[in-house]
């Protein structure tokens, strides 16, 4: 096999490579600067920042708005949230019009002293912001002794009024930066048809600093960082944990004309982000992001979460989620499957309340099974799962706005799923007129009571029926009310779809797959939140703000890519009279008008 000569001559091949016409950095269109400036202004984060910085001693310095716009442009063009890259963008890549917008002076490219002075202004402006929001400002240039670092780390956990206020303000700024693209996408109608399904996940947010050293007695520069362990992993990642909520979608059921496909098409945006120490406030952080979505008026549907959220206490996660109106789709660990407890006589089987006389073999069909067997069940397990479906309590009403549901005995109602001698004896249903069953119709024969599973009772109960007062509550009154938290500790295991059933598989599996796809996009595409070298600023305040800016640009890119691929008429941008901040503007359009003085 012969190769071209240029392949055999490396130097000649390098000389033939295309080169840019000039070594000067490319100029950023004014429309792109106007777009990110529009998003930043309409997020409302600058209002909170300006109010916090007002009245602080010292000169005002470079506006925080200029620094944040520079970081957003550096993320878009260089996939970096480093202040050094933001300085290069502000100094070398802006046109005169946008320089005037952002108060960036004209500096000669060959004047190193002037360039260094401007960079120092950028760093001081960002440091002024992080200092104002930090509950306990510390020296971020060296590793503190463990005892001294513990005092500063405690400010992120204690209940001091000023510490709580600053932590809440920092999270409000982060929420506004993240939600600005969500609000605009919702206003534009990109969530039309979305059922409000949300996927919650906590992912590692690595730090580039060294961890604490017990031998030397020194803490890490990131005093609130720790070791994040992903599910099934024995090796931790040193840094913080980022709680991300994504807009996901379930699948159509098997009997639907579009079975197996997504129920709605929409951009899978990140709806919320919270940065925290690993292993702390996993449930409350997810609840906070859900509460931040309430003012937007988005639909409320299912919430799918992995086993880290299943392990949360009821009062920290499940109860709040249900009160917000969301239904839960959860997974379980090996020791959590099977019979999990009971409530008012009903048995909690894999997250669903069932008849107290459900056969033990069916109730324990998943007891002790490993994850591999559960994810790919054999035919025998599938038959057992299908056989226990009729014994589950039926939903009669709800959930209401408080998360309360009313459940009914499977033998009660006009369409019972089982026949129960105990129920017939306790309630004595009236005998109706004889009905004619069409034996040639499978639907008619399956609906007859004689075709329903029969609940088996003990021979002693059959011979000597106990008094009604001794029967379980679900048997005496076939309808029960279940409120969030009524089941106590085991309420964290309750969910709204039968575990491993068709409805659960159509909801949990695709929603979790979409959640993992979002994690892959934020870590493997243009902007990588898992690369600590792209966000070298010190401190948790700085990392929280940079994470929010990263999510903002990831959402913006997701919206633009989704519009190009799903709406052919928007692949080329028409002439626009009003700039909405989402549609890419023409190159000859100068974005927004200059901001007022």
Coordinates of C-alpha atoms in Angstrom, one line a residue:
X1 CA 0.0 0.0 0.0
X2 CA 1.4 3.4 -1.0
X3 CA 0.8 6.7 0.9
X4 CA 0.8 10.2 -0.5
X5 CA 4.1 12.0 -0.2
X6 CA 2.8 14.5 2.2
X7 CA 1.9 11.7 4.6
X8 CA 5.4 10.5 4.6
X9 CA 6.9 14.0 5.1
X10 CA 5.7 15.4 8.4
X11 CA 7.2 18.9 7.9
X12 CA 5.8 19.2 4.4
X13 CA 2.3 18.2 5.8
X14 CA 2.5 20.8 8.5
X15 CA 3.4 23.5 5.9
X16 CA 0.3 22.5 3.9
X17 CA -2.1 22.9 6.7
X18 CA -4.6 25.8 6.4
X19 CA -3.6 28.8 8.6
X20 CA -5.5 31.8 9.7
X21 CA -5.1 34.9 7.7
X22 CA -3.8 36.9 10.7
X23 CA -2.7 36.1 14.2
X24 CA -5.0 38.7 15.7
X25 CA -7.8 37.4 17.9
X26 CA -11.3 37.1 16.2
X27 CA -13.7 39.9 17.1
X28 CA -17.0 39.0 18.8
X29 CA -20.1 40.3 17.1
X30 CA -22.0 43.0 18.9
X31 CA -25.1 40.8 18.7
X32 CA -23.6 38.1 20.8
X33 CA -22.4 40.6 23.4
X34 CA -25.9 42.1 23.4
X35 CA -27.4 38.6 23.8
X36 CA -25.5 37.6 26.9
X37 CA -25.9 41.1 28.4
X38 CA -29.6 40.8 27.8
X39 CA -29.8 37.5 29.6
X40 CA -27.7 38.8 32.5
X41 CA -29.8 42.0 32.9
X42 CA -33.1 40.1 32.7
X43 CA -32.0 37.4 35.1
X44 CA -32.4 39.9 38.0
X45 CA -29.1 38.7 39.5
X46 CA -27.4 42.1 39.0
X47 CA -30.2 43.8 41.1
X48 CA -29.3 41.6 44.0
X49 CA -25.6 42.1 43.5
X50 CA -25.8 45.9 43.2
X51 CA -28.0 46.1 46.3
X52 CA -25.5 44.0 48.3
X53 CA -22.5 46.0 47.1
X54 CA -24.1 49.4 47.6
X55 CA -22.6 51.4 50.5
X56 CA -19.5 49.2 50.8
X57 CA -16.3 51.2 51.5
X58 CA -13.8 51.8 48.8
X59 CA -14.1 52.8 45.1
X60 CA -16.7 51.1 43.0
X61 CA -14.1 49.8 40.6
X62 CA -15.0 47.9 37.4
X63 CA -18.8 47.0 37.2
X64 CA -19.6 43.4 38.2
X65 CA -21.7 43.3 35.1
X66 CA -18.6 43.8 32.9
X67 CA -16.8 40.9 34.6
X68 CA -19.8 38.5 34.4
X69 CA -20.4 39.4 30.7
X70 CA -16.7 38.7 30.1
X71 CA -17.0 35.3 31.8
X72 CA -20.1 34.4 29.7
X73 CA -18.3 35.3 26.5
X74 CA -15.2 33.3 27.5
X75 CA -17.5 30.3 28.2
X76 CA -19.2 30.6 24.8
X77 CA -16.0 31.1 22.7
X78 CA -13.3 29.4 24.8
X79 CA -15.3 27.0 27.1
X80 CA -13.6 28.5 30.0
X81 CA -14.8 30.3 33.1
X82 CA -11.3 31.6 34.1
X83 CA -11.0 35.3 34.8
X84 CA -7.8 35.3 32.7
X85 CA -9.7 34.2 29.6
X86 CA -12.4 36.8 30.4
X87 CA -9.8 39.5 30.5
X88 CA -8.5 38.4 27.1
X89 CA -12.0 38.6 25.7
X90 CA -12.7 42.0 27.1
X91 CA -9.3 43.4 26.0
X92 CA -8.8 41.8 22.6
X93 CA -12.1 40.6 21.1
X94 CA -14.7 43.4 21.7
X95 CA -15.6 46.0 19.1
X96 CA -15.7 49.7 20.0
X97 CA -19.5 49.7 20.4
X98 CA -19.5 47.0 23.0
X99 CA -16.5 48.4 24.7
X100 CA -18.5 51.5 25.4
X101 CA -21.4 49.4 26.7
X102 CA -19.2 47.6 29.2
X103 CA -17.0 50.5 30.2
X104 CA -13.9 48.7 28.8
X105 CA -11.1 51.3 28.0
X106 CA -9.1 51.2 24.8
X107 CA -5.7 49.7 25.6
X108 CA -2.8 49.3 23.3
X109 CA -2.1 45.6 22.7
X110 CA 1.7 46.2 23.2
X111 CA 1.3 48.0 26.5
X112 CA 1.8 45.3 29.1
X113 CA 1.4 47.6 32.1
X114 CA -2.0 48.9 31.0
X115 CA -3.2 45.4 30.3
X116 CA -2.0 44.1 33.6
X117 CA -3.7 47.0 35.4
X118 CA -7.0 46.2 33.7
X119 CA -6.7 42.6 34.6
X120 CA -6.2 43.6 38.2
X121 CA -9.4 45.6 38.1
X122 CA -11.2 42.5 36.8
X123 CA -9.8 40.4 39.6
X124 CA -10.6 43.0 42.3
X125 CA -14.2 43.4 41.1
X126 CA -14.8 39.7 41.2
X127 CA -13.1 39.4 44.6
X128 CA -15.3 42.3 45.9
X129 CA -18.4 40.3 44.9
X130 CA -17.2 37.0 46.4
X131 CA -16.1 38.8 49.6
X132 CA -19.6 40.4 50.0
X133 CA -21.3 37.0 49.7
X134 CA -19.0 34.9 51.7
X135 CA -20.4 34.0 55.1
X136 CA -16.8 33.8 56.5
X137 CA -14.1 35.4 54.4
X138 CA -10.8 33.5 54.6
X139 CA -7.4 33.7 53.0
X140 CA -7.8 31.8 49.8
X141 CA -4.1 31.8 48.8
X142 CA -2.9 29.4 51.4
X143 CA -3.9 26.2 53.3
X144 CA -5.1 27.0 56.7
X145 CA -4.6 24.9 59.8
X146 CA -7.4 22.4 60.4
X147 CA -8.7 24.2 63.5
X148 CA -8.8 27.6 61.8
X149 CA -10.4 26.2 58.7
X150 CA -13.1 24.4 60.8
X151 CA -14.2 27.8 62.1
X152 CA -14.7 29.2 58.6
X153 CA -16.3 26.0 57.4
X154 CA -18.8 26.2 60.3
X155 CA -20.2 29.4 58.8
X156 CA -21.7 27.4 56.0
X157 CA -23.5 25.1 58.4
X158 CA -24.5 27.2 61.4
X159 CA -27.7 29.1 62.0
X160 CA -26.2 32.6 62.6
X161 CA -28.6 35.2 61.0
X162 CA -25.9 37.0 58.9
X163 CA -24.5 33.7 57.7
X164 CA -27.9 32.4 56.7
X165 CA -28.7 35.6 54.9
X166 CA -25.5 35.5 52.9
X167 CA -26.0 31.9 52.0
X168 CA -29.6 32.5 50.9
X169 CA -28.5 35.5 48.9
X170 CA -25.8 33.6 47.1
X171 CA -28.3 30.8 46.2
X172 CA -30.9 33.4 45.0
X173 CA -28.3 34.9 42.6
X174 CA -27.4 31.4 41.4
X175 CA -31.1 30.6 40.9
X176 CA -31.8 33.7 38.9
X177 CA -28.8 33.1 36.6
X178 CA -29.9 29.5 35.9
X179 CA -33.6 30.2 35.5
X180 CA -33.3 33.1 33.1
X181 CA -33.1 30.8 30.1
X182 CA -35.8 28.6 31.5
X183 CA -38.2 31.6 31.8
X184 CA -37.5 32.8 28.3
X185 CA -37.9 29.3 26.8
X186 CA -41.2 28.9 28.6
X187 CA -42.3 32.3 27.4
X188 CA -41.4 31.4 23.8
X189 CA -43.5 28.2 24.1
X190 CA -40.7 25.7 23.9
X191 CA -42.2 23.7 26.8
X192 CA -45.5 23.2 25.0
X193 CA -46.7 19.7 25.5
X194 CA -44.3 19.1 28.4
X195 CA -45.9 17.2 31.3
X196 CA -43.7 18.7 33.9
X197 CA -41.5 15.6 34.4
X198 CA -38.3 16.3 36.2
X199 CA -35.2 14.2 36.9
X200 CA -33.1 15.0 40.0
X201 CA -29.5 13.9 40.3
X202 CA -26.4 14.9 42.3
X203 CA -23.1 14.8 40.4
X204 CA -19.5 15.4 41.3
X205 CA -18.0 18.9 40.9
X206 CA -14.3 18.4 41.3
X207 CA -11.9 20.9 42.8
X208 CA -8.4 21.4 41.5
X209 CA -7.0 22.0 45.0
X210 CA -5.3 19.3 47.2
X211 CA -7.5 17.7 49.9
X212 CA -6.9 18.1 53.6
X213 CA -3.7 16.6 55.1
X214 CA -4.1 15.1 58.5
X215 CA -0.4 14.4 58.6
X216 CA 0.6 18.0 58.1
X217 CA -2.5 19.4 59.9
X218 CA -3.5 21.6 56.9
X219 CA -7.0 22.0 55.4
X220 CA -7.7 22.3 51.7
X221 CA -8.0 25.7 50.1
X222 CA -11.6 24.7 49.4
X223 CA -12.5 24.4 53.1
X224 CA -16.1 23.1 52.4
X225 CA -15.0 20.5 49.8
X226 CA -15.1 16.8 50.5
X227 CA -15.2 13.4 48.8
X228 CA -18.1 12.7 46.5
X229 CA -18.8 9.1 45.9
X230 CA -21.0 8.1 43.0
X231 CA -23.4 5.2 43.2
X232 CA -21.5 1.9 43.1
X233 CA -18.1 3.6 43.0
X234 CA -15.4 3.0 45.7
X235 CA -13.2 5.9 44.5
X236 CA -14.2 9.4 45.5
X237 CA -13.8 12.7 43.8
X238 CA -12.5 15.6 45.9
X239 CA -14.6 18.7 45.5
X240 CA -18.3 19.7 45.9
X241 CA -21.5 18.1 44.8
X242 CA -23.8 19.8 42.3
X243 CA -27.6 19.0 42.5
X244 CA -29.0 19.4 39.0
X245 CA -32.7 19.2 37.9
X246 CA -33.4 18.5 34.3
X247 CA -36.6 18.7 32.2
X248 CA -37.1 15.1 31.1
X249 CA -39.9 13.1 29.5
X250 CA -41.5 9.7 29.9
X251 CA -42.6 7.2 27.3
X252 CA -46.0 6.5 25.9
X253 CA -47.6 3.2 27.4
X254 CA -47.8 0.0 25.4
X255 CA -51.4 0.4 24.4
X256 CA -50.8 3.9 22.9
X257 CA -50.5 4.5 19.2
X258 CA -47.0 6.0 19.7
X259 CA -45.9 3.4 22.2
X260 CA -42.2 3.6 23.2
X261 CA -41.7 7.2 22.1
X262 CA -41.4 10.3 24.2
X263 CA -44.6 11.9 25.4
X264 CA -43.4 15.4 24.6
X265 CA -40.6 17.0 22.6
X266 CA -38.8 19.9 24.3
X267 CA -35.3 21.1 25.1
X268 CA -33.9 19.2 28.0
X269 CA -32.9 22.2 30.0
X270 CA -31.3 22.3 33.4
X271 CA -34.1 23.7 35.7
X272 CA -32.0 24.3 38.8
X273 CA -28.5 23.9 40.3
X274 CA -27.3 23.9 43.9
X275 CA -23.6 23.6 44.9
X276 CA -23.0 22.0 48.3
X277 CA -20.6 19.9 50.3
X278 CA -20.8 16.2 49.3
X279 CA -23.3 14.1 51.2
X280 CA -25.1 17.1 52.8
X281 CA -28.6 18.3 52.2
X282 CA -29.2 16.1 49.1
X283 CA -32.9 16.1 49.6
X284 CA -33.4 19.8 50.7
X285 CA -31.3 21.0 47.8
X286 CA -33.6 19.2 45.3
X287 CA -36.7 20.6 47.1
X288 CA -35.2 24.1 46.9
X289 CA -34.8 23.9 43.2
X290 CA -38.4 22.6 42.8
X291 CA -39.7 25.5 44.9
X292 CA -37.8 28.0 42.8
X293 CA -39.8 26.7 39.7
X294 CA -43.2 27.5 41.3
X295 CA -43.4 31.2 40.3
X296 CA -42.7 30.3 36.7
X297 CA -46.0 28.5 36.3
X298 CA -44.5 25.4 34.8
X299 CA -46.5 22.2 34.7
X300 CA -46.0 19.7 37.5
X301 CA -45.6 16.0 36.8
X302 CA -43.3 13.1 37.8
X303 CA -40.1 13.3 39.7
X304 CA -37.6 10.5 39.0
X305 CA -34.6 10.2 41.3
X306 CA -32.0 7.6 42.0
X307 CA -31.4 5.7 45.3
X308 CA -29.5 8.5 46.9
X309 CA -32.8 10.4 47.1
X310 CA -34.7 7.3 48.2
X311 CA -32.5 7.1 51.3
X312 CA -33.4 10.7 52.3
X313 CA -35.6 11.1 55.4
X314 CA -39.3 11.7 54.6
X315 CA -39.4 15.2 56.1
X316 CA -36.3 16.3 54.1
X317 CA -37.5 15.2 50.7
X318 CA -40.5 13.1 49.9
X319 CA -43.1 15.0 52.0
X320 CA -42.1 18.4 50.5
X321 CA -42.0 17.0 46.9
X322 CA -45.5 15.5 47.3
X323 CA -46.9 18.8 48.8
X324 CA -45.6 20.6 45.7
X325 CA -47.7 18.3 43.6
X326 CA -45.1 15.9 42.1
X327 CA -45.5 12.2 41.9
X328 CA -42.4 10.1 42.7
X329 CA -40.7 7.4 40.7
X330 CA -38.0 5.8 42.8
X331 CA -35.5 2.9 42.8
X332 CA -34.5 0.7 45.7
X333 CA -31.4 -1.0 47.1
X334 CA -31.3 -4.7 47.5
X335 CA -32.2 -4.7 51.2
X336 CA -35.2 -2.3 50.6
X337 CA -37.1 -4.5 48.1
X338 CA -40.1 -6.6 49.0
X339 CA -42.4 -6.0 52.0
X340 CA -41.3 -2.6 53.5
X341 CA -43.9 -2.1 56.2
X342 CA -47.6 -1.3 56.6
X343 CA -50.2 1.4 57.1
X344 CA -53.8 1.0 58.5
X345 CA -53.6 -2.7 57.8
X346 CA -52.4 -2.4 54.2
X347 CA -48.9 -3.8 53.4
X348 CA -46.3 -1.6 51.7
X349 CA -44.9 -3.8 48.9
X350 CA -42.1 -2.2 46.8
X351 CA -43.5 1.3 47.4
X352 CA -47.2 0.5 46.9
X353 CA -49.8 -0.3 49.5
X354 CA -51.4 -3.7 48.9
X355 CA -54.1 -5.9 50.4
X356 CA -53.1 -7.4 53.8
X357 CA -53.8 -10.9 52.4
X358 CA -51.6 -10.6 49.3
X359 CA -49.8 -13.9 48.9
X360 CA -46.4 -13.9 50.5
X361 CA -44.7 -15.4 47.4
X362 CA -45.9 -12.4 45.3
X363 CA -45.2 -9.8 48.0
X364 CA -41.6 -11.1 48.3
X365 CA -41.1 -11.6 44.6
X366 CA -38.2 -9.0 44.6
X367 CA -36.9 -9.7 48.1
X368 CA -33.1 -10.2 48.1
X369 CA -32.8 -9.9 44.3
X370 CA -29.6 -8.1 43.1
X371 CA -29.7 -5.1 40.8
X372 CA -28.8 -7.1 37.7
X373 CA -31.7 -9.4 38.1
X374 CA -34.1 -6.6 38.7
X375 CA -33.0 -4.6 35.7
X376 CA -33.4 -7.5 33.4
X377 CA -36.1 -9.8 35.0
X378 CA -36.6 -13.3 33.7
X379 CA -40.0 -14.7 32.6
X380 CA -40.7 -16.2 36.1
X381 CA -40.2 -12.8 37.8
X382 CA -42.3 -11.0 35.2
X383 CA -45.1 -13.4 35.9
X384 CA -44.9 -12.8 39.6
X385 CA -44.9 -9.1 39.2
X386 CA -47.9 -9.2 36.9
X387 CA -49.7 -11.6 39.3
X388 CA -49.5 -9.2 42.3
X389 CA -50.9 -6.2 40.4
X390 CA -54.5 -7.0 41.2
X391 CA -53.8 -6.9 45.0
X392 CA -52.5 -3.3 45.1
X393 CA -54.9 -0.7 46.5
X394 CA -56.6 1.3 43.8
X395 CA -56.4 5.1 43.7
X396 CA -59.8 6.6 44.2
X397 CA -59.0 10.3 44.5
X398 CA -56.0 12.7 44.3
X399 CA -53.4 13.7 44.8
X400 CA -54.6 17.1 45.8
X401 CA -52.5 20.3 46.2
X402 CA -51.3 19.0 49.5
X403 CA -50.2 15.6 48.2
X404 CA -53.0 13.7 49.8
X405 CA -54.5 10.6 48.1
X406 CA -57.4 8.3 48.8
X407 CA -56.9 4.6 48.2
X408 CA -59.4 1.9 48.0
X409 CA -59.5 -1.9 48.7
X410 CA -59.0 -3.9 45.5
X411 CA -62.2 -5.9 46.3
X412 CA -64.3 -2.7 46.6
X413 CA -65.9 -0.5 44.0
X414 CA -67.8 -1.2 40.8
X415 CA -64.7 -2.7 39.2
X416 CA -62.9 -4.9 41.7
X417 CA -59.7 -6.5 40.7
X418 CA -60.0 -9.4 43.2
X419 CA -62.7 -11.3 45.1
X420 CA -62.3 -11.4 48.8
X421 CA -64.4 -13.5 51.3
X422 CA -63.5 -11.2 54.1
X423 CA -64.7 -8.1 52.2
X424 CA -68.0 -9.9 51.2
X425 CA -68.6 -10.9 54.8
X426 CA -67.8 -7.5 56.3
X427 CA -69.8 -5.4 53.7
X428 CA -72.3 -7.9 52.3
X429 CA -72.6 -6.4 48.7
X430 CA -76.1 -6.5 47.3
X431 CA -76.7 -9.2 44.7
X432 CA -77.4 -7.6 41.3
X433 CA -79.4 -9.1 38.5
X434 CA -77.8 -12.0 36.7
X435 CA -75.7 -11.0 33.7
X436 CA -75.1 -12.8 30.5
X437 CA -71.4 -13.3 29.7
X438 CA -70.3 -13.5 26.1
X439 CA -67.8 -16.4 26.3
X440 CA -66.5 -15.5 22.9
X441 CA -65.3 -12.1 24.1
X442 CA -62.1 -12.1 26.0
X443 CA -62.8 -8.7 27.5
X444 CA -66.2 -9.8 28.9
X445 CA -64.9 -12.9 30.4
X446 CA -61.9 -11.2 32.0
X447 CA -64.2 -8.6 33.6
X448 CA -66.4 -11.2 35.3
X449 CA -65.8 -11.7 39.0
X450 CA -65.2 -15.4 38.6
X451 CA -62.2 -14.5 36.4
X452 CA -60.6 -12.3 39.1
X453 CA -58.0 -13.7 41.5
X454 CA -59.5 -14.9 44.8
X455 CA -58.0 -13.8 48.1
X456 CA -57.1 -16.8 50.3
X457 CA -57.9 -16.5 54.0
X458 CA -56.8 -18.8 56.8
X459 CA -59.1 -21.8 57.5
X460 CA -59.5 -20.6 61.1
X461 CA -60.9 -17.3 60.0
X462 CA -63.2 -19.1 57.5
X463 CA -64.6 -21.3 60.3
X464 CA -64.7 -18.7 63.0
X465 CA -64.9 -15.2 61.5
X466 CA -63.5 -12.6 63.9
X467 CA -65.6 -9.6 64.9
X468 CA -65.5 -6.5 62.6
X469 CA -63.6 -4.5 65.2
X470 CA -60.7 -6.9 65.0
X471 CA -60.2 -6.6 61.3
X472 CA -57.5 -4.3 59.8
X473 CA -58.6 -0.8 59.1
X474 CA -58.5 -1.3 55.3
X475 CA -60.9 -4.2 55.7
X476 CA -63.4 -2.5 58.0
X477 CA -63.6 0.7 55.8
X478 CA -62.4 0.0 52.3
X479 CA -61.2 3.5 51.7
X480 CA -58.2 5.1 53.4
X481 CA -56.6 8.6 53.2
X482 CA -52.8 8.8 52.9
X483 CA -51.2 12.1 53.5
X484 CA -47.5 13.0 53.1
X485 CA -45.6 11.6 56.0
X486 CA -48.5 9.4 57.3
X487 CA -46.3 6.2 56.9
X488 CA -43.5 7.6 59.1
X489 CA -40.0 6.5 58.2
X490 CA -41.2 4.1 55.5
X491 CA -43.0 6.9 53.7
X492 CA -39.7 7.6 51.9
X493 CA -40.2 4.3 50.1
X494 CA -43.7 5.0 48.8
X495 CA -44.1 5.9 45.2
X496 CA -46.9 6.4 42.7
X497 CA -46.2 3.7 40.2
X498 CA -45.9 0.0 40.7
X499 CA -42.3 -0.8 41.0
X500 CA -40.9 -2.7 37.9
X501 CA -44.4 -2.5 36.4
X502 CA -45.1 -1.3 32.8
X503 CA -46.0 2.2 34.0
X504 CA -42.9 2.4 36.2
X505 CA -40.6 1.3 33.4
X506 CA -42.2 3.8 30.9
X507 CA -41.5 6.6 33.4
X508 CA -38.4 5.8 35.4
X509 CA -36.1 4.3 32.8
X510 CA -36.4 7.0 30.1
X511 CA -36.4 9.8 32.7
X512 CA -33.2 8.6 34.3
X513 CA -31.6 8.1 30.9
X514 CA -32.4 11.7 30.0
X515 CA -31.0 12.8 33.3
X516 CA -27.7 11.0 32.6
X517 CA -27.7 12.5 29.1
X518 CA -27.9 15.9 30.6
X519 CA -25.0 15.0 33.0
X520 CA -23.0 13.8 30.0
X521 CA -23.7 17.1 28.1
X522 CA -22.6 19.3 30.9
X523 CA -19.4 17.2 31.4
X524 CA -18.5 16.1 27.9
X525 CA -19.6 18.7 25.4
X526 CA -18.4 22.3 24.8
X527 CA -18.5 23.4 28.4
X528 CA -17.3 20.9 30.9
X529 CA -18.2 21.6 34.5
X530 CA -16.2 18.6 35.7
X531 CA -12.9 20.2 34.5
X532 CA -11.6 22.3 37.4
X533 CA -8.9 23.9 35.2
X534 CA -11.7 25.8 33.5
X535 CA -12.8 27.5 36.7
X536 CA -9.7 28.3 38.8
X537 CA -11.2 30.9 41.1
X538 CA -10.9 30.1 44.8
X539 CA -13.7 29.6 47.3
X540 CA -17.2 28.2 47.3
X541 CA -18.8 31.5 46.5
X542 CA -16.8 31.8 43.3
X543 CA -17.5 28.2 42.4
X544 CA -21.2 28.7 42.9
X545 CA -21.4 31.7 40.7
X546 CA -19.2 30.1 38.0
X547 CA -21.4 27.0 38.0
X548 CA -24.5 29.1 37.5
X549 CA -22.9 31.0 34.6
X550 CA -21.9 27.6 33.1
X551 CA -25.4 26.3 33.3
X552 CA -26.7 29.5 31.8
X553 CA -24.6 29.1 28.7
X554 CA -25.2 25.4 28.5
X555 CA -29.0 26.0 28.5
X556 CA -28.6 28.8 25.9
X557 CA -26.6 26.5 23.6
X558 CA -29.2 23.7 24.2
X559 CA -32.0 26.0 23.1
X560 CA -30.3 27.2 20.0
X561 CA -29.3 23.7 18.9
X562 CA -32.8 22.4 19.6
X563 CA -34.3 25.2 17.5
X564 CA -32.0 24.5 14.6
X565 CA -32.6 20.7 14.6
X566 CA -36.3 20.6 15.3
X567 CA -37.6 23.8 13.6
X568 CA -36.3 24.0 10.0
X569 CA -37.6 27.5 9.4
X570 CA -35.4 28.8 12.3
X571 CA -32.1 27.4 11.0
X572 CA -31.5 30.7 9.2
X573 CA -32.2 33.8 11.3
X574 CA -34.7 36.2 9.6
X575 CA -34.5 39.9 10.0
X576 CA -35.8 40.8 13.4
X577 CA -37.2 44.0 14.8
X578 CA -37.2 43.0 18.4
X579 CA -34.3 41.1 19.9
X580 CA -35.5 38.4 22.3
X581 CA -32.2 37.3 23.5
X582 CA -32.6 33.7 22.4
X583 CA -32.6 33.7 18.6
X584 CA -29.2 34.2 17.1
X585 CA -29.1 37.7 15.6
X586 CA -27.7 38.5 12.1
X587 CA -24.1 39.6 11.9
X588 CA -25.1 43.1 10.9
X589 CA -27.4 43.5 13.9
X590 CA -25.9 45.4 16.8
X591 CA -27.8 43.6 19.5
X592 CA -29.4 45.8 22.2
X593 CA -29.2 49.6 22.3
X594 CA -26.4 51.0 24.5
X595 CA -27.4 50.8 28.2
X596 CA -28.4 54.1 29.8
X597 CA -25.7 56.0 31.7

